[in-house]
mmCIF file of C-alpha atoms in Angstrom:
data_model
loop_
_atom_site.group_PDB
_atom_site.id
_atom_site.type_symbol
_atom_site.label_atom_id
_atom_site.label_comp_id
_atom_site.label_asym_id
_atom_site.label_seq_id
_atom_site.Cartn_x
_atom_site.Cartn_y
_atom_site.Cartn_z
ATOM 1 C CA MET D 16 0.087 -0.107 0.082
ATOM 2 C CA LEU D 17 2.910 2.597 0.853
ATOM 3 C CA GLU D 18 4.408 1.846 -2.323
ATOM 4 C CA ALA D 19 1.220 2.081 -4.405
ATOM 5 C CA LEU D 20 1.132 5.809 -2.492
ATOM 6 C CA GLU D 21 4.681 6.396 -3.704
ATOM 7 C CA VAL D 22 6.258 7.490 -0.536
ATOM 8 C CA ASP D 23 9.604 8.257 -0.605
ATOM 9 C CA TYR D 24 11.113 6.238 2.466
ATOM 10 C CA ILE D 25 9.855 3.693 4.896
ATOM 11 C CA ASP D 26 11.228 3.728 8.444
ATOM 12 C CA GLU D 27 10.566 0.189 10.302
ATOM 13 C CA SER D 28 11.585 -0.721 13.717
ATOM 14 C CA GLU D 29 12.832 -4.217 12.537
ATOM 15 C CA VAL D 30 16.332 -4.326 10.863
ATOM 16 C CA LEU D 31 16.833 -6.045 7.275
ATOM 17 C CA THR D 32 17.970 -9.286 9.159
ATOM 18 C CA PRO D 33 14.997 -11.109 9.792
ATOM 19 C CA ALA D 34 14.206 -11.002 13.589
ATOM 20 C CA ASP D 35 11.304 -12.896 13.416
ATOM 21 C CA GLU D 36 11.545 -15.317 10.744
ATOM 22 C CA ALA D 37 7.709 -15.991 10.542
ATOM 23 C CA ASN D 38 6.445 -12.195 10.159
ATOM 24 C CA HIS D 39 9.522 -10.708 8.752
ATOM 25 C CA VAL D 40 8.961 -8.061 6.245
ATOM 26 C CA ASP D 41 11.145 -8.895 3.065
ATOM 27 C CA LYS D 42 12.556 -5.388 2.565
ATOM 28 C CA TRP D 43 14.418 -6.468 -0.611
ATOM 29 C CA ARG D 44 11.184 -6.836 -2.537
ATOM 30 C CA PHE D 45 10.234 -3.048 -2.270
ATOM 31 C CA LYS D 46 11.481 -0.533 -4.772
ATOM 32 C CA ILE D 47 11.032 2.259 -1.990
ATOM 33 C CA PRO D 48 14.264 2.477 0.470
ATOM 34 C CA PHE D 49 13.913 1.504 3.822
ATOM 35 C CA VAL D 50 15.729 3.620 6.493
ATOM 36 C CA CYS D 51 15.580 1.264 9.500
ATOM 37 C CA GLY D 52 17.596 2.848 12.404
ATOM 38 C CA ALA D 53 17.151 6.365 11.527
ATOM 39 C CA THR D 54 17.198 8.649 14.726
ATOM 40 C CA ASN D 55 16.072 11.862 12.975
ATOM 41 C CA LEU D 56 14.445 13.143 10.059
ATOM 42 C CA GLY D 57 17.740 14.379 8.451
ATOM 43 C CA GLU D 58 19.180 10.905 8.436
ATOM 44 C CA ALA D 59 16.170 9.319 7.072
ATOM 45 C CA LEU D 60 16.047 11.864 4.235
ATOM 46 C CA ARG D 61 19.678 11.364 3.244
ATOM 47 C CA PRO D 62 19.827 10.308 -0.439
ATOM 48 C CA ALA D 63 19.359 6.623 -1.264
ATOM 49 C CA ASP D 64 22.863 6.479 -3.007
ATOM 50 C CA SER D 65 24.954 8.685 -0.640
ATOM 51 C CA THR D 66 27.643 6.734 1.397
ATOM 52 C CA ASP D 67 26.066 6.280 4.884
ATOM 53 C CA LEU D 68 29.251 5.596 6.815
ATOM 54 C CA TRP D 69 27.636 5.130 10.219
ATOM 55 C CA ARG D 70 25.490 2.526 9.244
ATOM 56 C CA GLY D 71 28.405 0.970 7.238
ATOM 57 C CA ALA D 72 31.003 0.657 10.220
ATOM 58 C CA ALA D 73 31.053 -2.592 11.886
ATOM 59 C CA ARG D 74 30.661 -2.636 15.620
ATOM 60 C CA ALA D 75 34.311 -2.628 17.054
ATOM 61 C CA ASP D 76 33.543 -4.372 20.558
ATOM 62 C CA ALA D 77 31.856 -7.384 18.697
ATOM 63 C CA ALA D 78 35.276 -7.533 16.366
ATOM 64 C CA LYS D 79 37.162 -7.619 19.873
ATOM 65 C CA ALA D 80 35.283 -10.852 20.383
ATOM 66 C CA LEU D 81 35.964 -11.920 17.056
ATOM 67 C CA ALA D 82 32.624 -13.065 16.532
ATOM 68 C CA LEU D 83 30.680 -10.822 14.108
ATOM 69 C CA ALA D 84 26.967 -10.480 13.229
ATOM 70 C CA SER D 85 25.502 -11.190 9.958
ATOM 71 C CA ALA D 86 25.888 -7.804 7.827
ATOM 72 C CA ARG D 87 23.786 -5.499 6.115
ATOM 73 C CA GLY D 88 26.066 -2.747 4.613
ATOM 74 C CA GLU D 89 25.364 0.408 2.628
ATOM 75 C CA LYS D 90 26.683 1.351 -0.843
ATOM 76 C CA GLY D 91 30.014 3.671 -1.152
ATOM 77 C CA ASP D 92 33.186 4.114 -3.054
ATOM 78 C CA SER D 93 36.392 3.228 -1.688
ATOM 79 C CA GLY D 94 37.281 5.846 0.948
ATOM 80 C CA PRO D 95 38.742 6.971 4.169
ATOM 81 C CA ALA D 96 37.420 6.231 7.545
ATOM 82 C CA PRO D 97 34.449 8.520 9.210
ATOM 83 C CA ALA D 98 36.159 11.633 10.854
ATOM 84 C CA THR D 99 34.533 10.253 14.046
ATOM 85 C CA GLN D 100 35.596 7.116 15.202
ATOM 86 C CA PRO D 101 33.663 4.386 17.402
ATOM 87 C CA GLY D 102 33.902 5.441 20.903
ATOM 88 C CA ALA D 103 34.282 9.011 20.102
ATOM 89 C CA ASP D 104 30.668 10.203 19.947
ATOM 90 C CA PRO D 105 28.237 8.229 22.427
ATOM 91 C CA ALA D 106 25.242 8.892 20.016
ATOM 92 C CA LEU D 107 27.232 7.627 16.874
ATOM 93 C CA ASP D 108 28.737 4.839 18.779
ATOM 94 C CA ASP D 109 25.093 3.720 19.613
ATOM 95 C CA ARG D 110 23.939 3.658 15.876
ATOM 96 C CA LEU D 111 27.152 1.684 14.984
ATOM 97 C CA GLY D 112 25.950 -0.624 17.414
ATOM 98 C CA ARG D 113 23.047 -1.586 15.508
ATOM 99 C CA VAL D 114 25.050 -2.429 12.162
ATOM 100 C CA GLU D 115 25.567 -5.777 11.636
ATOM 101 C CA ALA D 116 28.510 -7.476 9.792
ATOM 102 C CA HIS D 117 28.906 -11.213 8.375
ATOM 103 C CA GLY D 118 32.564 -11.933 7.515
ATOM 104 C CA ILE D 119 36.082 -11.264 9.284
ATOM 105 C CA ALA D 120 39.926 -11.932 8.517
ATOM 106 C CA VAL D 121 42.706 -10.594 10.465
ATOM 107 C CA SER D 122 46.044 -9.966 8.747
ATOM 108 C CA PRO D 123 48.765 -12.366 8.978
ATOM 109 C CA ASP D 124 50.799 -9.733 11.007
ATOM 110 C CA LYS D 125 48.006 -9.402 13.472
ATOM 111 C CA LYS D 126 47.987 -5.350 12.568
ATOM 112 C CA PHE D 127 44.617 -5.379 10.787
ATOM 113 C CA PHE D 128 41.266 -6.901 10.228
ATOM 114 C CA TYR D 129 38.754 -6.721 7.823
ATOM 115 C CA VAL D 130 34.889 -6.989 7.949
ATOM 116 C CA SER D 131 32.325 -7.737 4.988
ATOM 117 C CA GLU D 132 29.112 -5.893 5.447
ATOM 118 C CA GLY D 133 26.204 -7.596 3.674
ATOM 119 C CA HIS D 134 23.480 -5.781 1.845
ATOM 120 C CA GLY D 135 23.411 -2.188 0.727
ATOM 121 C CA ARG D 136 21.737 -0.174 -2.083
ATOM 122 C CA PRO D 137 22.468 -1.579 -4.341
ATOM 123 C CA ASP D 138 26.222 -3.098 -2.951
ATOM 124 C CA GLY D 139 28.064 -3.921 0.431
ATOM 125 C CA SER D 140 31.620 -3.186 1.441
ATOM 126 C CA VAL D 141 34.372 -4.404 3.449
ATOM 127 C CA TRP D 142 35.994 -2.321 5.869
ATOM 128 C CA LYS D 143 39.691 -2.469 6.992
ATOM 129 C CA TYR D 144 40.269 -1.853 10.918
ATOM 130 C CA ARG D 145 43.481 -1.355 13.032
ATOM 131 C CA ALA D 146 43.497 -4.530 15.502
ATOM 132 C CA GLY D 147 43.928 -3.131 19.112
ATOM 133 C CA THR D 148 42.583 0.332 18.902
ATOM 134 C CA ASP D 149 39.613 -0.749 16.347
ATOM 135 C CA GLU D 150 40.148 2.351 14.497
ATOM 136 C CA VAL D 151 38.488 2.572 11.104
ATOM 137 C CA ILE D 152 41.150 2.923 8.249
ATOM 138 C CA LYS D 153 39.466 2.560 4.883
ATOM 139 C CA TYR D 154 36.564 0.555 3.250
ATOM 140 C CA THR D 155 35.592 -0.177 -0.405
ATOM 141 C CA SER D 156 32.347 -1.259 -2.062
ATOM 142 C CA LEU D 157 31.847 -4.472 -3.285
ATOM 143 C CA GLY D 158 29.213 -6.769 -4.856
ATOM 144 C CA LEU D 159 25.738 -7.901 -3.333
ATOM 145 C CA PHE D 160 25.703 -9.103 -0.016
ATOM 146 C CA PRO D 161 29.612 -9.758 0.528
ATOM 147 C CA ALA D 162 29.771 -12.470 3.321
ATOM 148 C CA THR D 163 32.612 -14.826 3.936
ATOM 149 C CA THR D 164 36.049 -13.635 3.686
ATOM 150 C CA ASP D 165 39.819 -14.759 3.678
ATOM 151 C CA ILE D 166 42.999 -13.282 3.342
ATOM 152 C CA THR D 167 46.392 -14.285 1.733
ATOM 153 C CA PRO D 168 49.244 -15.600 3.319
ATOM 154 C CA ASP D 169 51.368 -12.431 2.741
ATOM 155 C CA GLY D 170 48.372 -10.376 3.669
ATOM 156 C CA SER D 171 48.077 -8.466 0.155
ATOM 157 C CA PHE D 172 44.606 -9.556 -0.795
ATOM 158 C CA ILE D 173 41.487 -10.610 0.759
ATOM 159 C CA TYR D 174 38.963 -12.655 -1.262
ATOM 160 C CA VAL D 175 35.399 -12.025 -0.553
ATOM 161 C CA ALA D 176 32.139 -13.986 -1.743
ATOM 162 C CA ASN D 177 29.646 -11.492 -2.869
ATOM 163 C CA ALA D 178 26.790 -14.169 -1.685
ATOM 164 C CA ASN D 179 23.950 -12.046 -2.860
ATOM 165 C CA PHE D 180 21.556 -14.189 -0.525
ATOM 166 C CA HIS D 181 18.470 -11.929 -1.140
ATOM 167 C CA GLY D 182 18.761 -10.977 -4.978
ATOM 168 C CA ASP D 183 17.994 -12.770 -7.852
ATOM 169 C CA MET D 184 19.242 -16.440 -8.447
ATOM 170 C CA VAL D 185 22.106 -15.255 -10.867
ATOM 171 C CA PRO D 186 25.581 -16.050 -11.056
ATOM 172 C CA SER D 187 27.643 -13.786 -8.657
ATOM 173 C CA SER D 188 31.315 -13.464 -7.905
ATOM 174 C CA ILE D 189 34.198 -13.455 -5.775
ATOM 175 C CA SER D 190 35.571 -9.721 -5.159
ATOM 176 C CA VAL D 191 39.495 -9.513 -4.812
ATOM 177 C CA VAL D 192 40.436 -6.569 -2.658
ATOM 178 C CA ALA D 193 44.169 -5.329 -2.235
ATOM 179 C CA THR D 194 44.625 -4.507 1.230
ATOM 180 C CA ASP D 195 47.158 -1.637 1.072
ATOM 181 C CA GLN D 196 44.944 1.066 -0.346
ATOM 182 C CA MET D 197 41.640 -1.297 -0.042
ATOM 183 C CA ILE D 198 40.945 -1.328 -3.717
ATOM 184 C CA GLU D 199 38.755 -3.842 -5.424
ATOM 185 C CA VAL D 200 41.234 -5.078 -8.014
ATOM 186 C CA LYS D 201 39.115 -8.021 -9.884
ATOM 187 C CA ARG D 202 35.756 -9.225 -9.470
ATOM 188 C CA ILE D 203 35.699 -12.791 -10.737
ATOM 189 C CA PRO D 204 32.415 -14.432 -11.815
ATOM 190 C CA THR D 205 31.622 -17.576 -10.470
ATOM 191 C CA CYS D 206 28.286 -18.783 -9.921
ATOM 192 C CA THR D 207 24.780 -18.534 -7.913
ATOM 193 C CA MET D 208 25.341 -17.642 -4.232
ATOM 194 C CA PRO D 209 28.901 -18.264 -3.687
ATOM 195 C CA HIS D 210 30.197 -18.901 0.042
ATOM 196 C CA GLY D 211 32.697 -20.355 2.060
ATOM 197 C CA SER D 212 35.789 -18.351 0.834
ATOM 198 C CA ARG D 213 38.998 -20.099 1.812
ATOM 199 C CA LEU D 214 42.645 -20.235 0.409
ATOM 200 C CA ASN D 215 45.091 -23.083 0.473
ATOM 201 C CA HIS D 216 47.972 -22.926 2.761
ATOM 202 C CA ASP D 217 50.268 -21.279 0.272
ATOM 203 C CA GLY D 218 47.893 -18.872 -1.066
ATOM 204 C CA THR D 219 48.032 -20.217 -4.786
ATOM 205 C CA LYS D 220 44.485 -21.291 -4.879
ATOM 206 C CA HIS D 221 41.099 -20.015 -3.721
ATOM 207 C CA TYR D 222 38.023 -21.969 -3.038
ATOM 208 C CA SER D 223 34.543 -21.096 -2.668
ATOM 209 C CA VAL D 224 31.040 -23.347 -3.508
ATOM 210 C CA CYS D 225 28.041 -21.910 -5.208
ATOM 211 C CA MET D 226 24.929 -22.917 -2.812
ATOM 212 C CA MET D 227 22.382 -23.071 -5.556
ATOM 213 C CA ASP D 228 24.380 -24.481 -8.225
ATOM 214 C CA ASP D 229 25.978 -27.515 -6.176
ATOM 215 C CA MET D 230 29.325 -26.387 -7.105
ATOM 216 C CA LEU D 231 32.778 -26.185 -5.886
ATOM 217 C CA VAL D 232 34.971 -23.402 -7.715
ATOM 218 C CA GLU D 233 38.742 -22.959 -7.665
ATOM 219 C CA ILE D 234 40.368 -19.955 -8.602
ATOM 220 C CA ASP D 235 44.083 -19.319 -9.567
ATOM 221 C CA THR D 236 45.302 -16.517 -7.497
ATOM 222 C CA ARG D 237 48.431 -16.047 -9.875
ATOM 223 C CA LYS D 238 45.847 -15.150 -12.479
ATOM 224 C CA PHE D 239 42.654 -14.065 -10.541
ATOM 225 C CA ALA D 240 40.711 -16.411 -13.100
ATOM 226 C CA VAL D 241 38.601 -19.464 -12.537
ATOM 227 C CA ASP D 242 40.750 -22.496 -13.133
ATOM 228 C CA ARG D 243 38.288 -25.281 -12.458
ATOM 229 C CA TYR D 244 34.835 -26.324 -11.116
ATOM 230 C CA PHE D 245 33.511 -29.685 -9.547
ATOM 231 C CA ILE D 246 29.751 -30.805 -9.704
ATOM 232 C CA LEU D 247 28.986 -32.014 -5.997
ATOM 233 C CA GLY D 248 25.575 -33.640 -6.600
ATOM 234 C CA LYS D 249 25.608 -37.235 -5.599
ATOM 235 C CA GLY D 250 25.789 -39.484 -8.498
ATOM 236 C CA LYS D 251 26.504 -36.539 -10.466
ATOM 237 C CA GLU D 252 29.959 -35.657 -8.903
ATOM 238 C CA MET D 253 32.254 -34.397 -12.202
ATOM 239 C CA GLY D 254 35.112 -32.041 -12.340
ATOM 240 C CA MET D 255 35.319 -29.834 -15.239
ATOM 241 C CA THR D 256 38.401 -27.444 -16.324
ATOM 242 C CA GLY D 257 37.623 -23.497 -16.976
ATOM 243 C CA ALA D 258 34.847 -21.516 -15.402
ATOM 244 C CA PRO D 259 30.950 -22.648 -15.728
ATOM 245 C CA ASP D 260 29.082 -21.269 -18.139
ATOM 246 C CA PRO D 261 26.815 -18.728 -16.872
ATOM 247 C CA HIS D 262 24.069 -19.488 -19.352
ATOM 248 C CA ALA D 263 23.940 -23.157 -18.532
ATOM 249 C CA MET D 264 23.764 -23.309 -15.047
ATOM 250 C CA PRO D 265 21.764 -26.070 -13.533
ATOM 251 C CA ASP D 266 18.296 -25.537 -12.394
ATOM 252 C CA HIS D 267 18.251 -24.601 -8.875
ATOM 253 C CA LYS D 268 15.552 -26.823 -7.780
ATOM 254 C CA SER D 269 17.462 -29.788 -8.538
ATOM 255 C CA ALA D 270 20.531 -28.975 -6.097
ATOM 256 C CA THR D 271 20.819 -31.984 -3.288
ATOM 257 C CA CYS D 272 23.981 -30.690 -1.689
ATOM 258 C CA THR D 273 23.571 -27.067 -1.122
ATOM 259 C CA PRO D 274 27.356 -26.559 -0.241
ATOM 260 C CA THR D 275 28.025 -23.712 2.214
ATOM 261 C CA TRP D 276 31.809 -24.255 2.834
ATOM 262 C CA ALA D 277 35.156 -25.046 1.173
ATOM 263 C CA GLN D 278 38.160 -26.305 3.577
ATOM 264 C CA PRO D 279 41.602 -27.284 2.144
ATOM 265 C CA SER D 280 43.152 -29.671 4.220
ATOM 266 C CA ASN D 281 46.791 -28.338 5.540
ATOM 267 C CA ASP D 282 48.529 -29.592 2.243
ATOM 268 C CA GLY D 283 46.019 -28.562 0.059
ATOM 269 C CA SER D 284 45.645 -32.152 -1.353
ATOM 270 C CA ILE D 285 41.975 -32.265 -0.371
ATOM 271 C CA ILE D 286 38.999 -30.013 -0.470
ATOM 272 C CA TYR D 287 36.193 -30.698 2.290
ATOM 273 C CA VAL D 288 32.909 -29.438 1.082
ATOM 274 C CA ALA D 289 29.757 -29.351 3.416
ATOM 275 C CA CYS D 290 26.532 -29.850 1.982
ATOM 276 C CA ASN D 291 24.326 -28.090 4.030
ATOM 277 C CA GLN D 292 20.864 -29.798 2.525
ATOM 278 C CA SER D 293 22.198 -33.423 2.437
ATOM 279 C CA ASN D 294 24.239 -33.479 5.998
ATOM 280 C CA GLU D 295 27.086 -34.679 4.204
ATOM 281 C CA ILE D 296 30.830 -33.732 3.889
ATOM 282 C CA VAL D 297 32.149 -34.504 0.286
ATOM 283 C CA ALA D 298 36.121 -34.722 0.058
ATOM 284 C CA ILE D 299 37.676 -33.649 -3.557
ATOM 285 C CA ARG D 300 41.454 -34.486 -4.476
ATOM 286 C CA THR D 301 43.067 -31.208 -6.124
ATOM 287 C CA ASP D 302 45.596 -33.619 -7.895
ATOM 288 C CA THR D 303 43.330 -35.316 -9.998
ATOM 289 C CA TRP D 304 40.103 -33.278 -9.641
ATOM 290 C CA THR D 305 37.715 -36.045 -8.498
ATOM 291 C CA LEU D 306 35.866 -37.353 -5.649
ATOM 292 C CA ALA D 307 37.893 -38.813 -2.859
ATOM 293 C CA ARG D 308 34.797 -39.762 -0.641
ATOM 294 C CA ARG D 309 31.443 -38.546 0.721
ATOM 295 C CA PHE D 310 30.853 -39.395 4.550
ATOM 296 C CA PRO D 311 27.622 -38.334 6.823
ATOM 297 C CA ALA D 312 27.785 -35.087 8.843
ATOM 298 C CA GLY D 313 25.631 -33.504 11.160
ATOM 299 C CA THR D 314 22.117 -31.742 10.725
ATOM 300 C CA GLY D 315 22.534 -28.836 8.560
ATOM 301 C CA VAL D 316 26.441 -28.717 8.554
ATOM 302 C CA TYR D 317 27.736 -25.378 7.441
ATOM 303 C CA ASN D 318 31.168 -24.123 8.424
ATOM 304 C CA LEU D 319 34.525 -26.037 8.449
ATOM 305 C CA ALA D 320 38.090 -25.735 9.955
ATOM 306 C CA MET D 321 40.885 -27.809 10.333
ATOM 307 C CA THR D 322 43.103 -28.514 13.157
ATOM 308 C CA LYS D 323 47.077 -28.593 12.802
ATOM 309 C CA ASP D 324 46.837 -32.191 13.407
ATOM 310 C CA GLY D 325 44.428 -32.959 10.554
ATOM 311 C CA ARG D 326 41.168 -32.935 12.428
ATOM 312 C CA LEU D 327 38.050 -31.552 10.743
ATOM 313 C CA ILE D 328 35.544 -29.426 12.916
ATOM 314 C CA ALA D 329 32.230 -29.002 11.559
ATOM 315 C CA THR D 330 29.485 -26.417 12.807
ATOM 316 C CA ASN D 331 26.057 -28.213 12.640
ATOM 317 C CA LYS D 332 23.795 -25.097 11.921
ATOM 318 C CA ARG D 333 20.227 -26.803 12.291
ATOM 319 C CA GLY D 334 21.854 -29.416 14.784
ATOM 320 C CA GLN D 335 22.853 -27.034 17.974
ATOM 321 C CA SER D 336 26.294 -28.824 17.987
ATOM 322 C CA VAL D 337 29.541 -29.155 16.627
ATOM 323 C CA SER D 338 30.976 -32.412 15.292
ATOM 324 C CA ILE D 339 34.919 -33.534 14.921
ATOM 325 C CA PHE D 340 35.969 -35.978 12.334
ATOM 326 C CA ASP D 341 38.716 -37.955 11.233
ATOM 327 C CA PRO D 342 38.334 -36.857 7.988
ATOM 328 C CA VAL D 343 40.346 -39.828 6.410
ATOM 329 C CA THR D 344 38.077 -42.283 7.376
ATOM 330 C CA GLY D 345 35.134 -40.104 8.010
ATOM 331 C CA ARG D 346 34.463 -41.070 11.806
ATOM 332 C CA GLU D 347 32.785 -38.692 13.981
ATOM 333 C CA LEU D 348 35.342 -38.308 17.084
ATOM 334 C CA ALA D 349 32.981 -36.343 18.943
ATOM 335 C CA LYS D 350 29.550 -34.422 18.772
ATOM 336 C CA ILE D 351 29.331 -31.351 21.148
ATOM 337 C CA PRO D 352 26.040 -29.768 22.068
ATOM 338 C CA THR D 353 26.158 -25.715 21.841
ATOM 339 C CA GLN D 354 24.222 -23.544 24.585
ATOM 340 C CA ARG D 355 22.159 -21.673 21.808
ATOM 341 C CA LYS D 356 20.843 -22.333 18.066
ATOM 342 C CA ILE D 357 21.902 -21.772 14.623
ATOM 343 C CA VAL D 358 25.678 -22.767 15.022
ATOM 344 C CA HIS D 359 27.636 -20.541 12.505
ATOM 345 C CA GLY D 360 31.643 -20.204 12.430
ATOM 346 C CA ALA D 361 34.684 -22.139 13.732
ATOM 347 C CA VAL D 362 38.355 -21.078 14.059
ATOM 348 C CA VAL D 363 41.152 -23.180 15.701
ATOM 349 C CA THR D 364 43.605 -21.413 17.906
ATOM 350 C CA PRO D 365 47.289 -20.961 16.668
ATOM 351 C CA ASP D 366 48.484 -23.962 19.359
ATOM 352 C CA ASP D 367 45.856 -26.214 18.600
ATOM 353 C CA ARG D 368 44.262 -26.435 21.860
ATOM 354 C CA TYR D 369 40.925 -24.677 21.258
ATOM 355 C CA ALA D 370 38.055 -24.228 18.739
ATOM 356 C CA PHE D 371 36.251 -20.869 18.928
ATOM 357 C CA ILE D 372 32.715 -21.387 17.798
ATOM 358 C CA SER D 373 30.246 -18.675 16.759
ATOM 359 C CA VAL D 374 26.640 -19.122 17.669
ATOM 360 C CA GLU D 375 24.019 -16.663 16.261
ATOM 361 C CA GLY D 376 20.953 -17.203 18.579
ATOM 362 C CA VAL D 377 17.555 -17.049 18.104
ATOM 363 C CA GLY D 378 15.366 -13.998 18.001
ATOM 364 C CA SER D 379 16.186 -11.725 20.999
ATOM 365 C CA GLU D 380 18.754 -13.890 22.355
ATOM 366 C CA PRO D 381 22.404 -12.684 22.528
ATOM 367 C CA GLY D 382 24.971 -14.180 20.053
ATOM 368 C CA THR D 383 27.722 -16.633 21.843
ATOM 369 C CA VAL D 384 31.226 -17.765 21.220
ATOM 370 C CA GLU D 385 31.759 -21.213 22.998
ATOM 371 C CA VAL D 386 35.318 -22.492 23.344
ATOM 372 C CA ILE D 387 35.701 -26.373 23.105
ATOM 373 C CA ASP D 388 38.831 -28.055 24.418
ATOM 374 C CA LEU D 389 40.080 -30.187 21.728
ATOM 375 C CA ALA D 390 41.910 -32.379 23.906
ATOM 376 C CA ARG D 391 39.104 -33.018 26.162
ATOM 377 C CA LEU D 392 36.391 -32.783 23.464
ATOM 378 C CA LYS D 393 33.988 -30.591 25.602
ATOM 379 C CA THR D 394 33.086 -27.069 26.094
ATOM 380 C CA VAL D 395 35.039 -25.277 28.568
ATOM 381 C CA ALA D 396 33.709 -21.764 28.392
ATOM 382 C CA THR D 397 31.271 -19.084 26.714
ATOM 383 C CA VAL D 398 30.707 -15.641 26.312
ATOM 384 C CA ASP D 399 27.651 -13.674 25.124
ATOM 385 C CA VAL D 400 28.330 -11.334 22.195
ATOM 386 C CA GLY D 401 26.113 -9.474 19.596
ATOM 387 C CA PRO D 402 22.910 -11.021 18.301
ATOM 388 C CA GLN D 403 23.178 -13.171 15.102
ATOM 389 C CA ALA D 404 27.324 -13.806 15.749
ATOM 390 C CA ALA D 405 28.470 -15.229 12.453
ATOM 391 C CA GLY D 406 32.064 -14.543 11.204
ATOM 392 C CA ILE D 407 34.765 -15.740 13.315
ATOM 393 C CA ASP D 408 38.547 -15.188 13.389
ATOM 394 C CA PHE D 409 41.574 -15.422 15.837
ATOM 395 C CA TRP D 410 43.408 -12.311 16.757
ATOM 396 C CA LYS D 411 46.314 -13.501 19.093
ATOM 397 C CA MET D 412 47.415 -15.181 22.118
ATOM 398 C CA GLU D 413 48.746 -13.345 25.365
ATOM 399 C CA PRO D 414 49.947 -14.887 28.764
ATOM 400 C CA THR D 415 47.465 -14.613 31.611
ATOM 401 C CA LYS D 416 48.431 -11.964 34.233
#
């Protein structure tokens, strides 16, 4: 009705992320901009194509915990940080607190971290922060709903999957951003709804999956181009060279795997893929680009992480648990329940002692970071963070005082 009346803007208390899955208003179906979170008329009337810096910044204290809420960012070209930094202005800081973020990657030298922001009008963005002070340094615009993020071993580039979760079901891309100047140097077309951005140990290959096409995609980082792709559907497994044809994508309704993550083994010889729909993990050999094995996983297996001793950690998004596997045999070594529902990300400490797990929570619940002791295979600590905790990475370890 409001759209039929041709109103200019709509302000609604619920943000773009569904707080109530059953009654959520899908704002991306409207042509009229929503200005959720505007605190005065001036903010609400800002032009839709202007760069809304306070809504485009990620919340610093969420980044400290290294568990970030699912992002909905704003459009903006590459540019400097806002003049007012988080913490300097309580009113601005409060507005920043309502902004959500999705992916996070910490630089190898631990001096910076990078946060992807999901939706904008029309694009999302990625932001560079100084670790320790949480100072915003620079940002750049990306594609539709940039989500999972990884960084090269030398820290020169970040690879961000433009997941386009709420847009048309058409092929999207992986953005490559030069971290020094925060410039998107390449946007590589892949397939529909890319997710699970991960680089192999030496940074020569990048892997992602396409949730709606049942595909694993390999990018040669020396060429900034797709090298190979793999069909993941059970009984249809097949490795292909070159990039997938955007005009010959499979019917999205035929997807049986719905992959959400690609995790290289420590030596890069195997890529493990989480099949969220079929509750399986698929292992692909990189030398022959063939199927190695499939094995059962938890309900809604979602994100994966590897320990240095070769164990595979899997979050079970619909199963309220975390599984730990021997990926060589496919044997589940442990299934550890989580405190809250919607289990999301996983990261392992450098000493291989602990796994940190982000859990989104439901509705008004806070998000949670749960700490699993990898020797005892049990949860030893939990901490509440912002709601919808999603991307997670590890910053550093310090001796206790």
